[in-house]
Short mmCIF file of C-alpha atoms and ligand atoms in Angstrom, two decimals:
data_model
loop_
_atom_site.label_atom_id
_atom_site.label_comp_id
_atom_site.label_asym_id
_atom_site.label_seq_id
_atom_site.Cartn_x
_atom_site.Cartn_y
_atom_site.Cartn_z
CA MET A 965 196.75 72.57 -218.32
CA GLN A 966 193.44 73.29 -220.04
CA LYS A 967 191.37 76.23 -218.88
CA ARG A 968 187.72 76.35 -217.87
CA THR A 969 185.29 79.22 -217.38
CA LEU A 970 183.17 79.32 -214.23
CA GLY A 971 179.61 79.60 -215.57
CA ASN A 972 178.70 82.86 -217.30
CA SER A 973 181.03 84.92 -215.15
CA GLY A 974 183.87 85.01 -217.67
CA LEU A 975 186.24 83.97 -214.87
CA GLU A 976 188.79 81.69 -216.54
CA VAL A 977 190.82 79.29 -214.40
CA SER A 978 192.87 76.11 -214.83
CA ALA A 979 190.71 72.96 -215.07
CA LEU A 980 192.05 71.93 -211.66
CA GLY A 981 192.75 74.42 -208.90
CA LEU A 982 194.83 73.95 -205.76
CA GLY A 983 193.04 73.75 -202.42
CA CYS A 984 195.51 75.34 -200.02
CA MET A 985 193.72 74.74 -196.69
CA GLY A 986 195.71 71.68 -195.64
CA LEU A 987 198.98 73.60 -195.86
CA SER A 988 197.95 75.59 -192.77
CA TYR A 989 194.90 73.99 -191.20
CA GLY A 990 192.54 71.06 -190.87
CA TYR A 991 194.77 68.03 -191.37
CA GLY A 992 197.31 68.36 -188.57
CA PRO A 993 200.30 70.67 -188.16
CA ALA A 994 200.91 73.35 -190.75
CA THR A 995 203.49 72.63 -193.45
CA ASP A 996 206.81 74.43 -193.07
CA THR A 997 206.40 77.81 -194.79
CA ALA A 998 209.30 77.40 -197.24
CA ASP A 999 208.00 73.97 -198.31
CA ALA A 1000 204.45 75.29 -198.66
CA ILE A 1001 205.67 78.16 -200.86
CA LYS A 1002 207.60 75.66 -203.01
CA LEU A 1003 204.50 73.52 -203.44
CA ILE A 1004 202.27 76.45 -204.41
CA ARG A 1005 204.85 77.70 -206.92
CA ALA A 1006 205.29 74.17 -208.31
CA ALA A 1007 201.54 74.04 -208.89
CA PHE A 1008 201.73 77.28 -210.89
CA GLU A 1009 204.66 75.91 -212.92
CA ARG A 1010 202.47 72.91 -213.80
CA GLY A 1011 199.67 75.11 -215.09
CA VAL A 1012 197.50 75.63 -212.01
CA THR A 1013 196.16 79.20 -211.98
CA PHE A 1014 193.36 78.87 -209.41
CA PHE A 1015 194.25 78.96 -205.71
CA ASP A 1016 191.73 78.46 -202.94
CA THR A 1017 192.08 79.86 -199.43
CA ALA A 1018 189.92 81.38 -196.67
CA GLU A 1019 190.22 83.73 -193.71
CA ALA A 1020 189.36 80.70 -191.57
CA TYR A 1021 192.35 78.60 -192.66
CA GLY A 1022 194.72 79.18 -189.79
CA PRO A 1023 192.85 81.48 -189.24
CA TYR A 1024 194.59 84.10 -191.38
CA LYS A 1025 197.86 82.15 -191.90
CA ASN A 1026 196.85 80.52 -195.17
CA GLU A 1027 195.99 83.85 -196.81
CA THR A 1028 199.34 85.28 -195.70
CA LEU A 1029 201.09 82.21 -197.13
CA LEU A 1030 199.36 82.64 -200.49
CA GLY A 1031 200.17 86.35 -200.49
CA GLU A 1032 203.86 85.52 -200.32
CA ALA A 1033 203.86 82.44 -202.56
CA LEU A 1034 201.86 83.99 -205.41
CA SER A 1035 203.43 87.46 -205.40
CA PRO A 1036 205.93 86.79 -208.25
CA PHE A 1037 203.08 85.97 -210.65
CA ARG A 1038 200.06 87.57 -208.98
CA ASP A 1039 198.68 88.93 -212.26
CA LYS A 1040 198.63 85.43 -213.80
CA VAL A 1041 196.57 83.66 -211.12
CA VAL A 1042 193.07 83.74 -209.68
CA ILE A 1043 192.85 83.89 -205.89
CA ALA A 1044 189.66 82.80 -204.17
CA THR A 1045 189.13 83.51 -200.48
CA LYS A 1046 186.17 83.44 -198.07
CA PHE A 1047 184.51 85.44 -195.29
CA GLY A 1048 181.80 84.63 -192.80
CA PHE A 1049 183.08 83.71 -189.33
CA ASN A 1050 184.14 85.25 -186.04
CA PHE A 1051 187.20 83.84 -184.29
CA GLY A 1052 187.94 83.56 -180.58
CA PRO A 1053 191.29 84.46 -178.97
CA ASP A 1054 192.54 80.89 -179.53
CA GLY A 1055 191.81 81.19 -183.25
CA GLY A 1056 188.84 78.85 -183.11
CA GLN A 1057 185.63 79.77 -184.92
CA SER A 1058 183.22 81.45 -182.50
CA GLY A 1059 180.21 81.71 -184.78
CA MET A 1060 179.11 82.91 -188.17
CA ASN A 1061 179.26 86.56 -189.14
CA SER A 1062 178.22 87.81 -192.56
CA ARG A 1063 177.05 91.22 -191.40
CA PRO A 1064 177.86 93.84 -194.04
CA ALA A 1065 180.31 95.81 -191.87
CA HIS A 1066 182.17 92.59 -191.04
CA ILE A 1067 182.37 91.51 -194.70
CA ARG A 1068 183.98 94.87 -195.47
CA GLU A 1069 186.49 94.48 -192.64
CA VAL A 1070 187.39 90.98 -193.77
CA ALA A 1071 187.84 92.14 -197.37
CA ASP A 1072 190.26 94.90 -196.32
CA ALA A 1073 192.22 92.56 -194.03
CA ALA A 1074 192.33 89.80 -196.67
CA LEU A 1075 193.65 92.23 -199.29
CA LYS A 1076 196.55 93.05 -196.96
CA ARG A 1077 197.29 89.43 -196.09
CA LEU A 1078 197.07 88.36 -199.71
CA ASN A 1079 199.41 91.18 -200.64
CA THR A 1080 197.12 92.27 -203.46
CA ASP A 1081 194.74 95.06 -204.45
CA VAL A 1082 191.88 92.85 -205.57
CA ILE A 1083 190.27 89.56 -204.49
CA ASP A 1084 189.36 87.65 -207.67
CA LEU A 1085 186.62 85.55 -206.08
CA PHE A 1086 185.11 86.29 -202.65
CA TYR A 1087 182.95 83.50 -201.24
CA GLN A 1088 180.61 83.56 -198.29
CA HIS A 1089 182.00 80.51 -196.43
CA ARG A 1090 178.69 79.46 -194.86
CA VAL A 1091 175.21 80.93 -195.16
CA ASP A 1092 174.54 83.06 -192.07
CA PRO A 1093 170.95 82.53 -190.89
CA ASP A 1094 171.02 85.92 -189.12
CA VAL A 1095 171.82 88.01 -192.20
CA PRO A 1096 169.52 88.09 -195.25
CA ILE A 1097 171.49 86.83 -198.25
CA GLU A 1098 170.36 89.93 -200.18
CA ASP A 1099 172.39 92.05 -197.72
CA VAL A 1100 175.43 89.81 -198.21
CA ALA A 1101 175.13 89.92 -202.01
CA GLY A 1102 174.57 93.69 -201.90
CA THR A 1103 177.71 94.20 -199.83
CA VAL A 1104 179.84 92.13 -202.21
CA LYS A 1105 178.24 94.04 -205.12
CA ASP A 1106 179.46 97.28 -203.50
CA LEU A 1107 182.95 95.80 -203.00
CA ILE A 1108 182.95 94.87 -206.70
CA SER A 1109 181.96 98.38 -207.75
CA GLU A 1110 184.72 99.76 -205.50
CA GLY A 1111 187.25 97.51 -207.28
CA LYS A 1112 188.21 95.47 -204.20
CA VAL A 1113 186.57 92.25 -205.41
CA LYS A 1114 186.03 90.86 -208.91
CA HIS A 1115 183.54 87.99 -208.43
CA PHE A 1116 181.04 86.72 -205.84
CA GLY A 1117 180.78 83.12 -204.63
CA LEU A 1118 178.82 81.03 -202.14
CA SER A 1119 179.78 77.85 -200.29
CA GLU A 1120 177.44 75.07 -199.14
CA ALA A 1121 174.44 77.23 -200.04
CA GLY A 1122 171.10 75.66 -200.93
CA VAL A 1123 169.16 76.45 -204.10
CA ARG A 1124 166.82 79.04 -202.56
CA THR A 1125 169.75 81.01 -201.20
CA ILE A 1126 171.61 80.75 -204.51
CA ARG A 1127 168.63 82.15 -206.42
CA ARG A 1128 168.09 85.03 -203.98
CA ALA A 1129 171.77 85.96 -203.97
CA HIS A 1130 172.10 85.69 -207.75
CA ALA A 1131 169.16 88.12 -208.21
CA VAL A 1132 171.14 90.83 -206.39
CA GLN A 1133 174.69 90.10 -207.58
CA PRO A 1134 175.42 87.37 -210.15
CA VAL A 1135 177.15 84.46 -208.44
CA ALA A 1136 180.24 83.30 -210.34
CA ALA A 1137 180.74 80.03 -208.46
CA LEU A 1138 179.35 77.78 -205.79
CA GLN A 1139 181.94 75.86 -203.79
CA SER A 1140 180.48 72.79 -202.08
CA GLU A 1141 181.53 69.24 -201.40
CA TYR A 1142 181.13 66.92 -204.38
CA SER A 1143 182.93 63.70 -205.17
CA LEU A 1144 182.43 60.02 -205.90
CA TRP A 1145 181.33 59.55 -202.28
CA TRP A 1146 179.19 62.68 -201.87
CA ARG A 1147 176.83 63.09 -204.81
CA GLU A 1148 173.97 65.01 -203.24
CA PRO A 1149 174.64 68.14 -205.39
CA GLU A 1150 173.41 66.16 -208.42
CA GLN A 1151 169.82 66.34 -207.13
CA ASP A 1152 169.04 70.08 -207.09
CA ILE A 1153 172.28 72.03 -207.05
CA LEU A 1154 173.82 71.13 -210.41
CA PRO A 1155 170.57 71.70 -212.40
CA THR A 1156 170.13 75.09 -210.71
CA LEU A 1157 173.71 76.13 -211.43
CA GLU A 1158 173.34 75.07 -215.06
CA GLU A 1159 170.11 77.06 -215.40
CA LEU A 1160 171.61 80.20 -213.84
CA GLY A 1161 175.06 79.95 -215.48
CA ILE A 1162 177.00 79.56 -212.23
CA GLY A 1163 180.26 77.60 -212.09
CA PHE A 1164 180.83 74.80 -209.58
CA VAL A 1165 183.98 74.26 -207.52
CA PRO A 1166 183.87 70.87 -205.77
CA PHE A 1167 185.77 70.89 -202.49
CA SER A 1168 187.19 67.72 -200.95
CA PRO A 1169 187.15 66.15 -204.46
CA LEU A 1170 189.37 63.32 -203.18
CA GLY A 1171 187.01 62.60 -200.29
CA LYS A 1172 189.46 64.27 -197.86
CA GLY A 1173 192.03 61.73 -199.01
CA PHE A 1174 189.91 58.58 -198.66
CA LEU A 1175 189.22 58.13 -202.39
CA THR A 1176 192.94 57.95 -203.14
CA GLY A 1177 193.34 54.60 -201.39
CA ALA A 1178 195.97 56.05 -199.03
CA ILE A 1179 193.71 55.68 -195.97
CA ASN A 1180 192.31 52.51 -194.45
CA GLU A 1181 190.77 51.38 -191.17
CA ALA A 1182 194.22 51.15 -189.55
CA THR A 1183 195.18 54.75 -190.39
CA THR A 1184 195.67 57.07 -187.41
CA PHE A 1185 195.32 60.82 -187.75
CA ASP A 1186 197.25 63.59 -185.98
CA SER A 1187 195.40 64.89 -182.89
CA LYS A 1188 194.71 68.19 -184.72
CA ASP A 1189 193.26 66.43 -187.76
CA PHE A 1190 189.61 67.33 -188.42
CA ARG A 1191 188.93 63.80 -189.69
CA ASN A 1192 189.07 62.54 -186.06
CA VAL A 1193 185.57 63.98 -185.55
CA VAL A 1194 184.09 63.18 -188.97
CA PRO A 1195 181.71 60.20 -188.71
CA ARG A 1196 182.66 59.05 -192.22
CA PHE A 1197 186.23 58.64 -190.96
CA SER A 1198 185.45 56.52 -187.89
CA ALA A 1199 187.37 53.22 -188.06
CA GLU A 1200 184.10 51.31 -188.65
CA ALA A 1201 183.04 53.64 -191.46
CA ARG A 1202 186.48 53.39 -193.08
CA LYS A 1203 186.27 49.62 -192.95
CA ALA A 1204 182.80 49.66 -194.51
CA ASN A 1205 183.79 52.23 -197.15
CA GLN A 1206 186.89 50.33 -198.23
CA ALA A 1207 184.76 48.53 -200.84
CA LEU A 1208 184.29 51.81 -202.71
CA VAL A 1209 188.04 52.46 -202.82
CA ASP A 1210 188.76 48.88 -203.90
CA ARG A 1211 186.40 49.24 -206.87
CA LEU A 1212 187.88 52.62 -207.70
CA GLY A 1213 191.33 51.01 -207.62
CA GLU A 1214 190.25 48.38 -210.16
CA ILE A 1215 188.81 51.05 -212.46
CA ALA A 1216 192.02 53.07 -212.15
CA ARG A 1217 194.21 50.07 -212.99
CA ASP A 1218 192.15 49.35 -216.13
CA LYS A 1219 192.57 52.97 -217.19
CA GLY A 1220 196.30 53.14 -216.40
CA ALA A 1221 195.67 55.90 -213.86
CA THR A 1222 195.58 56.24 -210.08
CA PRO A 1223 192.41 56.34 -207.97
CA ALA A 1224 193.00 60.04 -207.20
CA GLN A 1225 193.26 60.80 -210.92
CA ILE A 1226 190.02 58.91 -211.66
CA ALA A 1227 188.23 60.76 -208.85
CA LEU A 1228 189.29 64.09 -210.39
CA ALA A 1229 188.71 63.07 -214.02
CA TRP A 1230 185.21 61.89 -213.07
CA LEU A 1231 184.35 65.34 -211.70
CA LEU A 1232 185.84 67.07 -214.75
CA ALA A 1233 183.77 64.83 -217.04
CA ARG A 1234 180.48 65.78 -215.36
CA LYS A 1235 180.26 69.35 -216.71
CA PRO A 1236 182.64 71.74 -218.50
CA TRP A 1237 182.00 74.41 -215.84
CA ILE A 1238 183.17 72.22 -212.92
CA VAL A 1239 186.62 72.99 -211.46
CA PRO A 1240 187.77 70.71 -208.61
CA ILE A 1241 190.31 72.00 -206.08
CA PRO A 1242 192.22 69.01 -204.67
CA GLY A 1243 194.54 69.78 -201.77
CA THR A 1244 197.90 68.27 -200.92
CA THR A 1245 200.99 69.14 -198.94
CA LYS A 1246 203.23 66.79 -200.95
CA MET A 1247 205.03 67.44 -204.21
CA HIS A 1248 204.64 63.91 -205.65
CA ARG A 1249 200.91 63.99 -204.97
CA LEU A 1250 200.63 67.39 -206.61
CA GLU A 1251 202.19 65.84 -209.74
CA GLU A 1252 199.78 62.92 -209.54
CA ASN A 1253 196.71 65.11 -209.05
CA VAL A 1254 197.65 67.51 -211.85
CA GLY A 1255 197.88 64.41 -214.07
CA GLY A 1256 194.17 63.82 -213.39
CA ALA A 1257 193.39 66.72 -215.74
CA THR A 1258 194.69 64.70 -218.69
CA VAL A 1259 192.77 61.48 -217.97
CA GLN A 1260 189.91 61.35 -220.47
CA LEU A 1261 186.91 59.33 -219.38
CA THR A 1262 184.67 58.17 -222.22
CA ALA A 1263 180.92 57.70 -221.94
CA ASP A 1264 181.64 53.96 -221.57
CA ASP A 1265 184.13 54.62 -218.76
CA LEU A 1266 181.57 56.80 -216.95
CA ALA A 1267 178.90 54.15 -217.35
CA ALA A 1268 181.30 51.49 -216.04
CA ILE A 1269 182.08 53.63 -212.99
CA GLU A 1270 178.37 54.16 -212.38
CA THR A 1271 177.70 50.43 -212.54
CA ALA A 1272 180.72 49.50 -210.43
CA LEU A 1273 179.75 51.83 -207.61
CA ALA A 1274 175.95 51.54 -207.84
CA ASP A 1275 175.49 48.93 -205.12
CA ILE A 1276 177.90 50.50 -202.63
CA LYS A 1277 176.36 52.48 -199.80
CA VAL A 1278 178.73 54.98 -198.21
CA GLU A 1279 178.68 54.79 -194.41
CA GLY A 1280 178.95 57.75 -192.03
CA ASP A 1281 177.94 61.42 -192.17
CA ARG A 1282 180.36 63.79 -193.82
CA TYR A 1283 180.16 66.25 -190.90
CA PRO A 1284 179.68 65.93 -187.14
CA ALA A 1285 176.17 67.11 -186.15
CA HIS A 1286 177.17 70.61 -184.93
CA LEU A 1287 178.77 71.42 -188.30
CA GLN A 1288 176.06 69.76 -190.37
CA ALA A 1289 173.67 72.34 -188.86
CA ARG A 1290 175.63 75.06 -190.72
CA VAL A 1291 174.86 73.62 -194.13
CA ASP A 1292 172.14 75.66 -195.82
CA ARG A 1293 169.32 73.72 -197.46
N1 LIG B 2185 184.24 75.66 -198.71
C1 LIG B 2185 184.47 74.83 -197.73
O1 LIG B 2185 183.76 74.79 -196.74
C2 LIG B 2185 185.63 73.88 -197.83
C3 LIG B 2185 185.71 72.75 -197.00
C4 LIG B 2185 186.80 71.90 -197.14
C5 LIG B 2185 187.80 72.16 -198.07
N2 LIG B 2185 187.69 73.28 -198.85
C6 LIG B 2185 188.72 73.59 -199.89
O2 LIG B 2185 188.85 72.46 -200.74
C7 LIG B 2185 190.22 72.06 -200.80
C8 LIG B 2185 190.34 70.56 -200.99
O3 LIG B 2185 189.58 69.85 -200.03
P1 LIG B 2185 190.20 68.94 -198.88
O4 LIG B 2185 191.60 69.34 -198.66
O5 LIG B 2185 189.25 68.96 -197.76
O6 LIG B 2185 190.11 67.49 -199.47
P2 LIG B 2185 190.71 66.67 -200.70
O7 LIG B 2185 191.33 67.56 -201.68
O8 LIG B 2185 189.62 65.78 -201.12
O9 LIG B 2185 191.80 65.75 -199.97
C9 LIG B 2185 192.93 66.28 -199.33
C10 LIG B 2185 193.57 65.15 -198.55
O10 LIG B 2185 193.95 64.11 -199.44
C11 LIG B 2185 195.35 63.85 -199.36
N3 LIG B 2185 195.80 63.66 -200.76
C12 LIG B 2185 195.79 64.59 -201.75
N4 LIG B 2185 196.22 64.07 -202.91
C13 LIG B 2185 196.50 62.77 -202.65
C14 LIG B 2185 196.99 61.71 -203.45
N5 LIG B 2185 197.24 61.86 -204.75
N6 LIG B 2185 197.18 60.49 -202.85
C15 LIG B 2185 196.92 60.31 -201.53
N7 LIG B 2185 196.46 61.29 -200.73
C16 LIG B 2185 196.25 62.51 -201.28
C17 LIG B 2185 195.95 65.04 -198.67
O11 LIG B 2185 197.02 64.65 -197.86
P3 LIG B 2185 198.54 65.16 -198.12
O12 LIG B 2185 198.55 66.60 -197.82
O13 LIG B 2185 199.30 64.35 -197.14
O14 LIG B 2185 198.83 64.84 -199.54
C18 LIG B 2185 194.80 65.55 -197.80
O15 LIG B 2185 194.79 64.90 -196.56
C19 LIG B 2185 190.81 72.57 -199.47
O16 LIG B 2185 192.20 72.71 -199.54
C20 LIG B 2185 190.10 73.89 -199.31
O17 LIG B 2185 190.74 74.88 -200.09
C21 LIG B 2185 186.62 74.11 -198.75
#
C-alpha cells in the first residue's frame, strides 16, 4: 500500500490505517481475542502500518489487544492512542480529564498495555474545557522530550484550539469525523490544517458502516451498540438517508468498486495528507476496504460524485446531545 505523510510532522503511515475500536468497544460485544489478533496481523500483511486505538476503547482492552497483536512487528508500525477521560468502576466514561498529571499517568499505563517503550502518536481524545490547551500541549511536549511519545494529536478540536496547541507543540494530526455524510471539516478545519501543515485522520470514514450499504431501516443493532443512541441511525433517519447510499451504490457500480471503497477513495482524493482509518471486525471487509486505496478517482469522478449527492440532505445528528456538547468549536 502507498504511504502518506501526516502534514509537516514527517510521520509516515500507510494511506489507510486500521481503526481498532470496534474490535473491543462501541459496536456490540468484543471480537474474540484470537480472531482480533488475526485481523490486525492480516491488515499488516496487506500493507497497513497505522493502527488506531484509545485508552477509552474497552476501556483499556483495545490497547492491550494491540500490544499483543503488533508485538512481532512493533518497529514497522505506527501506533496512535488517546488520553482525556476518567472512567467509573463499571468502565463507563465519568468525565473528561486532561490535567497534566493525568496525561502522564495515562501515558505510562498505555506504554505498558501497548507493550512498547514509545507511543508514536498521542491524541487528546476530546478538548477538556477545564484545562487550558497550552497545558495539555506542554505536557505532551515534555513526554516527547522524555522519549515516551513521538507526536502530538488532537481529536474533534476546533480551529482556535488547534492554533493555540500548535503554538506550544506542533500538532502532527487532527483526528475528527469526516466522510461523504459529514463534511463540516471542509469549512474551517481543512484550510487551517493545510495552512499549519497538520495531517488529517478522518474517523468513521464509512459513516459508522452506513455508507457501505450494509445497513438499512430494517437493521437492528446489538443492545451494546452505540448506534442505538445516534440520531442519524434512528430508523426514520436511516430510511431518509438511504437515498445517499443508493446514489453511492450507482457510482460504485460505474467504477467497478464497492460503496465502501468509493467512500475511502473519495477521502484519499481530497488531500495527500489525509489518512482515513476504517474499522472492521471481519476479514473479507478488511480486504475490501484495503482495496479502496487502489481506486483512483479522477477529477471527473469527483465532480460526478459532487453532483450526484448535491441535492441529498442527510437527516439526523451524528451524536446524541450530551456527546455533541463535548465537541470543541
Ligand atoms: N477520535 C474519536 O473520537 C473517534 C470516534 C470514533 C471512531 N474513531 C476511530 O475511527 C475508527 C473508525 O471509525 P468507526 O469504526 O466509528 O466507523 P467506520 O470505520 O466508518 O465504520 C465501521 C463500521 O462499518 C462496518 N464496516 C466496515 N467495513 C465495512 C464494509 N466493507 N462493508 C460493510 N460494513 C463495513 C463495521 O462493521 P464490521 O465490524 O461488522 O465489519 C463497523 O460497524 C475507529 O475504529 C476508531 O479507531 C475515533
